[in-house]
PDB file of C-alpha atoms and ligand atoms in Angstrom:
ATOM      1  CA  MET A   1     116.673 175.941 250.224  1.00  0.00           C
ATOM      2  CA  SER A   2     120.184 175.803 251.657  1.00  0.00           C
ATOM      3  CA  ILE A   3     121.573 178.827 253.486  1.00  0.00           C
ATOM      4  CA  ALA A   4     125.180 179.711 254.302  1.00  0.00           C
ATOM      5  CA  ILE A   5     126.679 182.545 256.295  1.00  0.00           C
ATOM      6  CA  VAL A   6     130.096 183.130 254.749  1.00  0.00           C
ATOM      7  CA  TYR A   7     132.481 185.356 256.659  1.00  0.00           C
ATOM      8  CA  GLY A   8     136.049 186.630 256.614  1.00  0.00           C
ATOM      9  CA  SER A   9     137.453 187.640 259.983  1.00  0.00           C
ATOM     10  CA  SER A  10     141.012 188.479 261.020  1.00  0.00           C
ATOM     11  CA  GLY A  11     140.533 189.084 264.726  1.00  0.00           C
ATOM     12  CA  GLY A  12     137.274 187.226 265.382  1.00  0.00           C
ATOM     13  CA  ASN A  13     134.776 190.113 265.452  1.00  0.00           C
ATOM     14  CA  THR A  14     133.096 189.277 262.156  1.00  0.00           C
ATOM     15  CA  GLU A  15     133.026 185.609 263.127  1.00  0.00           C
ATOM     16  CA  SER A  16     131.178 186.500 266.360  1.00  0.00           C
ATOM     17  CA  VAL A  17     128.606 188.543 264.468  1.00  0.00           C
ATOM     18  CA  ALA A  18     128.181 185.694 261.942  1.00  0.00           C
ATOM     19  CA  LYS A  19     127.344 183.387 264.853  1.00  0.00           C
ATOM     20  CA  LEU A  20     124.914 185.916 266.272  1.00  0.00           C
ATOM     21  CA  ILE A  21     123.147 186.204 262.907  1.00  0.00           C
ATOM     22  CA  GLN A  22     122.958 182.398 262.703  1.00  0.00           C
ATOM     23  CA  LYS A  23     121.376 182.247 266.154  1.00  0.00           C
ATOM     24  CA  LYS A  24     118.875 185.036 265.497  1.00  0.00           C
ATOM     25  CA  LEU A  25     117.910 183.617 262.109  1.00  0.00           C
ATOM     26  CA  GLY A  26     116.991 180.397 263.901  1.00  0.00           C
ATOM     27  CA  LYS A  27     117.069 178.326 260.696  1.00  0.00           C
ATOM     28  CA  ALA A  28     119.516 175.739 259.422  1.00  0.00           C
ATOM     29  CA  ALA A  29     122.310 177.929 258.085  1.00  0.00           C
ATOM     30  CA  ASP A  30     125.888 176.722 257.709  1.00  0.00           C
ATOM     31  CA  LEU A  31     128.713 178.931 258.960  1.00  0.00           C
ATOM     32  CA  ILE A  32     131.600 179.077 256.504  1.00  0.00           C
ATOM     33  CA  ASP A  33     134.977 180.729 257.056  1.00  0.00           C
ATOM     34  CA  ILE A  34     135.956 182.085 253.625  1.00  0.00           C
ATOM     35  CA  GLY A  35     139.585 181.414 254.523  1.00  0.00           C
ATOM     36  CA  LYS A  36     138.847 177.688 254.641  1.00  0.00           C
ATOM     37  CA  ALA A  37     136.438 177.319 251.706  1.00  0.00           C
ATOM     38  CA  ASP A  38     136.582 177.294 247.934  1.00  0.00           C
ATOM     39  CA  ALA A  39     134.075 178.691 245.447  1.00  0.00           C
ATOM     40  CA  ASP A  40     132.652 175.237 244.624  1.00  0.00           C
ATOM     41  CA  LYS A  41     131.511 174.816 248.196  1.00  0.00           C
ATOM     42  CA  ILE A  42     129.852 178.231 248.358  1.00  0.00           C
ATOM     43  CA  ASN A  43     128.274 177.825 244.915  1.00  0.00           C
ATOM     44  CA  GLY A  44     126.286 174.882 246.279  1.00  0.00           C
ATOM     45  CA  TYR A  45     124.064 177.171 248.391  1.00  0.00           C
ATOM     46  CA  ASP A  46     120.887 178.944 247.231  1.00  0.00           C
ATOM     47  CA  LYS A  47     120.932 181.773 249.756  1.00  0.00           C
ATOM     48  CA  LEU A  48     123.962 183.530 251.122  1.00  0.00           C
ATOM     49  CA  ILE A  49     124.746 185.985 253.887  1.00  0.00           C
ATOM     50  CA  LEU A  50     128.208 187.395 253.168  1.00  0.00           C
ATOM     51  CA  GLY A  51     130.223 189.192 255.834  1.00  0.00           C
ATOM     52  CA  ALA A  52     133.593 190.928 255.915  1.00  0.00           C
ATOM     53  CA  SER A  53     135.540 193.339 258.049  1.00  0.00           C
ATOM     54  CA  THR A  54     137.448 196.173 256.396  1.00  0.00           C
ATOM     55  CA  TRP A  55     141.228 196.415 256.747  1.00  0.00           C
ATOM     56  CA  TYR A  56     144.180 198.473 255.553  1.00  0.00           C
ATOM     57  CA  GLU A  57     142.223 201.591 254.745  1.00  0.00           C
ATOM     58  CA  GLY A  58     139.320 200.404 252.718  1.00  0.00           C
ATOM     59  CA  GLN A  59     140.408 196.884 251.734  1.00  0.00           C
ATOM     60  CA  LEU A  60     138.415 193.699 252.088  1.00  0.00           C
ATOM     61  CA  GLN A  61     139.519 191.461 254.947  1.00  0.00           C
ATOM     62  CA  ASP A  62     142.560 189.348 253.928  1.00  0.00           C
ATOM     63  CA  ASP A  63     140.835 185.996 253.303  1.00  0.00           C
ATOM     64  CA  TRP A  64     138.131 187.662 251.219  1.00  0.00           C
ATOM     65  CA  ASP A  65     140.763 189.690 249.421  1.00  0.00           C
ATOM     66  CA  SER A  66     142.722 186.640 248.298  1.00  0.00           C
ATOM     67  CA  PHE A  67     139.647 184.475 247.577  1.00  0.00           C
ATOM     68  CA  ASP A  68     138.999 183.588 243.929  1.00  0.00           C
ATOM     69  CA  LYS A  69     135.916 185.782 243.497  1.00  0.00           C
ATOM     70  CA  ASP A  70     135.777 185.184 239.738  1.00  0.00           C
ATOM     71  CA  ALA A  71     134.722 181.585 240.455  1.00  0.00           C
ATOM     72  CA  LEU A  72     131.858 182.645 242.695  1.00  0.00           C
ATOM     73  CA  ASP A  73     128.431 182.064 241.149  1.00  0.00           C
ATOM     74  CA  LEU A  74     125.825 184.453 242.582  1.00  0.00           C
ATOM     75  CA  LYS A  75     123.486 184.676 239.610  1.00  0.00           C
ATOM     76  CA  GLY A  76     119.856 184.777 240.727  1.00  0.00           C
ATOM     77  CA  LYS A  77     120.807 184.010 244.324  1.00  0.00           C
ATOM     78  CA  THR A  78     119.422 185.777 247.330  1.00  0.00           C
ATOM     79  CA  VAL A  79     122.312 187.600 249.011  1.00  0.00           C
ATOM     80  CA  ALA A  80     122.470 189.741 252.155  1.00  0.00           C
ATOM     81  CA  LEU A  81     125.581 191.529 253.381  1.00  0.00           C
ATOM     82  CA  PHE A  82     127.112 192.521 256.690  1.00  0.00           C
ATOM     83  CA  GLY A  83     130.386 194.074 257.711  1.00  0.00           C
ATOM     84  CA  LEU A  84     132.476 195.355 260.558  1.00  0.00           C
ATOM     85  CA  GLY A  85     134.600 198.454 260.801  1.00  0.00           C
ATOM     86  CA  ASP A  86     135.827 201.253 263.036  1.00  0.00           C
ATOM     87  CA  GLN A  87     134.084 204.581 262.392  1.00  0.00           C
ATOM     88  CA  SER A  88     136.416 206.556 264.687  1.00  0.00           C
ATOM     89  CA  GLY A  89     139.737 205.168 263.495  1.00  0.00           C
ATOM     90  CA  TYR A  90     138.784 204.777 259.826  1.00  0.00           C
ATOM     91  CA  GLY A  91     135.947 207.247 259.300  1.00  0.00           C
ATOM     92  CA  GLY A  92     137.036 207.987 255.746  1.00  0.00           C
ATOM     93  CA  GLU A  93     136.684 204.375 254.638  1.00  0.00           C
ATOM     94  CA  PHE A  94     134.198 203.039 257.143  1.00  0.00           C
ATOM     95  CA  CYS A  95     133.153 199.467 256.304  1.00  0.00           C
ATOM     96  CA  ASP A  96     134.187 199.889 252.667  1.00  0.00           C
ATOM     97  CA  GLY A  97     134.334 196.087 252.455  1.00  0.00           C
ATOM     98  CA  VAL A  98     130.530 195.935 252.452  1.00  0.00           C
ATOM     99  CA  GLY A  99     130.496 198.289 249.473  1.00  0.00           C
ATOM    100  CA  ILE A 100     132.996 196.087 247.665  1.00  0.00           C
ATOM    101  CA  LEU A 101     130.890 192.964 248.338  1.00  0.00           C
ATOM    102  CA  TYR A 102     127.761 194.838 247.243  1.00  0.00           C
ATOM    103  CA  GLU A 103     129.320 195.821 243.923  1.00  0.00           C
ATOM    104  CA  LEU A 104     130.509 192.265 243.389  1.00  0.00           C
ATOM    105  CA  SER A 105     127.060 190.813 244.179  1.00  0.00           C
ATOM    106  CA  VAL A 106     125.234 193.211 241.874  1.00  0.00           C
ATOM    107  CA  LYS A 107     127.760 192.623 239.079  1.00  0.00           C
ATOM    108  CA  LYS A 108     127.254 188.881 239.400  1.00  0.00           C
ATOM    109  CA  GLY A 109     123.466 189.139 239.176  1.00  0.00           C
ATOM    110  CA  ALA A 110     122.514 188.449 242.796  1.00  0.00           C
ATOM    111  CA  ASN A 111     119.244 189.599 244.287  1.00  0.00           C
ATOM    112  CA  VAL A 112     120.575 191.667 247.205  1.00  0.00           C
ATOM    113  CA  VAL A 113     118.219 192.057 250.174  1.00  0.00           C
ATOM    114  CA  GLY A 114     118.602 193.813 253.525  1.00  0.00           C
ATOM    115  CA  ASP A 115     120.370 196.608 251.666  1.00  0.00           C
ATOM    116  CA  LYS A 116     118.519 199.721 252.816  1.00  0.00           C
ATOM    117  CA  ASN A 117     119.760 200.453 256.311  1.00  0.00           C
ATOM    118  CA  SER A 118     119.719 203.898 257.882  1.00  0.00           C
ATOM    119  CA  THR A 119     123.057 205.593 258.601  1.00  0.00           C
ATOM    120  CA  ASP A 120     121.527 207.306 261.669  1.00  0.00           C
ATOM    121  CA  GLY A 121     123.470 206.592 264.841  1.00  0.00           C
ATOM    122  CA  TYR A 122     126.843 206.255 263.099  1.00  0.00           C
ATOM    123  CA  SER A 123     129.429 209.012 262.740  1.00  0.00           C
ATOM    124  CA  PHE A 124     131.832 208.808 259.778  1.00  0.00           C
ATOM    125  CA  GLU A 125     132.991 210.854 256.787  1.00  0.00           C
ATOM    126  CA  ALA A 126     132.765 208.395 253.925  1.00  0.00           C
ATOM    127  CA  SER A 127     131.884 204.786 253.217  1.00  0.00           C
ATOM    128  CA  LYS A 128     131.609 202.688 250.064  1.00  0.00           C
ATOM    129  CA  ALA A 129     128.912 200.772 251.977  1.00  0.00           C
ATOM    130  CA  VAL A 130     126.536 203.723 251.466  1.00  0.00           C
ATOM    131  CA  VAL A 131     124.482 203.271 248.307  1.00  0.00           C
ATOM    132  CA  ASP A 132     121.762 205.846 247.552  1.00  0.00           C
ATOM    133  CA  GLY A 133     122.036 207.229 251.076  1.00  0.00           C
ATOM    134  CA  LYS A 134     121.600 203.880 252.857  1.00  0.00           C
ATOM    135  CA  PHE A 135     123.996 201.222 254.081  1.00  0.00           C
ATOM    136  CA  ALA A 136     123.862 198.313 251.629  1.00  0.00           C
ATOM    137  CA  GLY A 137     124.129 195.823 254.493  1.00  0.00           C
ATOM    138  CA  LEU A 138     124.212 195.430 258.250  1.00  0.00           C
ATOM    139  CA  ILE A 139     126.997 197.643 259.643  1.00  0.00           C
ATOM    140  CA  ILE A 140     128.561 196.751 262.995  1.00  0.00           C
ATOM    141  CA  ASP A 141     131.237 198.646 264.911  1.00  0.00           C
ATOM    142  CA  GLU A 142     132.617 196.517 267.729  1.00  0.00           C
ATOM    143  CA  ASP A 143     135.421 199.029 268.379  1.00  0.00           C
ATOM    144  CA  ASN A 144     133.130 201.920 269.333  1.00  0.00           C
ATOM    145  CA  GLN A 145     129.520 200.737 269.594  1.00  0.00           C
ATOM    146  CA  SER A 146     129.568 197.139 270.785  1.00  0.00           C
ATOM    147  CA  ASP A 147     126.617 197.903 273.049  1.00  0.00           C
ATOM    148  CA  LEU A 148     124.466 198.361 269.925  1.00  0.00           C
ATOM    149  CA  THR A 149     125.503 195.146 268.192  1.00  0.00           C
ATOM    150  CA  ALA A 150     122.783 192.825 269.521  1.00  0.00           C
ATOM    151  CA  SER A 151     119.916 195.190 268.709  1.00  0.00           C
ATOM    152  CA  ARG A 152     121.342 196.049 265.275  1.00  0.00           C
ATOM    153  CA  VAL A 153     121.684 192.354 264.414  1.00  0.00           C
ATOM    154  CA  GLU A 154     118.204 191.597 265.667  1.00  0.00           C
ATOM    155  CA  ARG A 155     116.548 194.377 263.663  1.00  0.00           C
ATOM    156  CA  TRP A 156     118.407 193.503 260.485  1.00  0.00           C
ATOM    157  CA  VAL A 157     117.724 189.775 260.732  1.00  0.00           C
ATOM    158  CA  GLU A 158     114.007 190.570 261.033  1.00  0.00           C
ATOM    159  CA  SER A 159     114.272 192.696 257.868  1.00  0.00           C
ATOM    160  CA  ILE A 160     115.719 189.801 255.832  1.00  0.00           C
ATOM    161  CA  ARG A 161     113.722 186.977 257.429  1.00  0.00           C
ATOM    162  CA  SER A 162     111.038 186.730 254.755  1.00  0.00           C
ATOM    163  CA  ALA A 163     113.715 186.442 252.016  1.00  0.00           C
ATOM    164  CA  PHE A 164     115.536 183.678 253.890  1.00  0.00           C
TER     165      PHE A 164
HETATM  166  C1  LIG B 201     145.290 197.836 260.679  1.00  0.00           C
HETATM  167  C2  LIG B 201     143.809 197.994 260.687  1.00  0.00           C
HETATM  168  C3  LIG B 201     143.174 198.550 259.596  1.00  0.00           C
HETATM  169  C4  LIG B 201     141.780 198.772 259.594  1.00  0.00           C
HETATM  170  N1  LIG B 201     141.180 199.387 258.524  1.00  0.00           N
HETATM  171  C5  LIG B 201     139.860 199.678 258.574  1.00  0.00           C
HETATM  172  C6  LIG B 201     139.226 200.398 257.523  1.00  0.00           C
HETATM  173  O1  LIG B 201     139.819 200.776 256.521  1.00  0.00           O
HETATM  174  N2  LIG B 201     137.877 200.678 257.633  1.00  0.00           N
HETATM  175  C7  LIG B 201     137.151 200.292 258.729  1.00  0.00           C
HETATM  176  O2  LIG B 201     135.954 200.579 258.776  1.00  0.00           O
HETATM  177  N3  LIG B 201     137.736 199.588 259.736  1.00  0.00           N
HETATM  178  C8  LIG B 201     139.052 199.283 259.698  1.00  0.00           C
HETATM  179  N4  LIG B 201     139.638 198.587 260.725  1.00  0.00           N
HETATM  180  C9  LIG B 201     138.791 198.120 261.856  1.00  0.00           C
HETATM  181  C10 LIG B 201     138.356 196.644 261.741  1.00  0.00           C
HETATM  182  O3  LIG B 201     137.615 196.425 260.574  1.00  0.00           O
HETATM  183  C11 LIG B 201     137.510 196.282 262.952  1.00  0.00           C
HETATM  184  O4  LIG B 201     138.309 196.300 264.113  1.00  0.00           O
HETATM  185  C12 LIG B 201     136.780 194.951 262.839  1.00  0.00           C
HETATM  186  O5  LIG B 201     135.941 194.760 263.964  1.00  0.00           O
HETATM  187  C13 LIG B 201     137.725 193.765 262.727  1.00  0.00           C
HETATM  188  O6  LIG B 201     136.967 192.613 262.491  1.00  0.00           O
HETATM  189  P1  LIG B 201     137.614 191.155 262.394  1.00  0.00           P
HETATM  190  O7  LIG B 201     138.186 190.859 263.761  1.00  0.00           O
HETATM  191  O8  LIG B 201     136.493 190.251 262.079  1.00  0.00           O
HETATM  192  O9  LIG B 201     138.632 191.184 261.313  1.00  0.00           O
HETATM  193  C14 LIG B 201     141.013 198.373 260.721  1.00  0.00           C
HETATM  194  C15 LIG B 201     141.662 197.788 261.827  1.00  0.00           C
HETATM  195  C16 LIG B 201     143.033 197.609 261.822  1.00  0.00           C
HETATM  196  C17 LIG B 201     143.679 196.999 263.043  1.00  0.00           C
END
């Protein structure tokens, strides 16, 4: 079973978290920058961890935004999501990118795991990443809560380990 961690990162924060997830997972998982990959490459993997920061008030990170998502084949694949945002500066659209990736994954028939994460410990007004009262992926805020990143990653990776 081949695993890829596919991320889009404008300033490097999401890339750092992708590397941390790779390390904690401790399995052979390729790191792929979505800005340097095409759909054919990503479609070759069985299991995917997709990550994106949110920019410009609720938009997917630039490279994800311009990526040809129609060509992405997620049918029947195991998918887990993570995202970065700033709950203080953008509390009305906190980590919306994760919500956008979640919708896309569900629409394309993926089996999304690691999608029931508590919102306790975060302070925001609204987020598309919240589905049925839970974050649909791992939510990281390097701008305000970087001290919590390592433990949040660790806990989440344990929650998806059996699926990966
Ligand atoms: C211009 C700008 C717009 C942003 N818009 C949002 C937003 O709508 N929602 C959010 O949660 N975070 C927003 N952020 C915060 C980034 O998502 C956050 O800093 C993230 O860690 C960046 O990750 P990256 O370096 O991997 O791109 C914004 C940041 C900037 C500078």
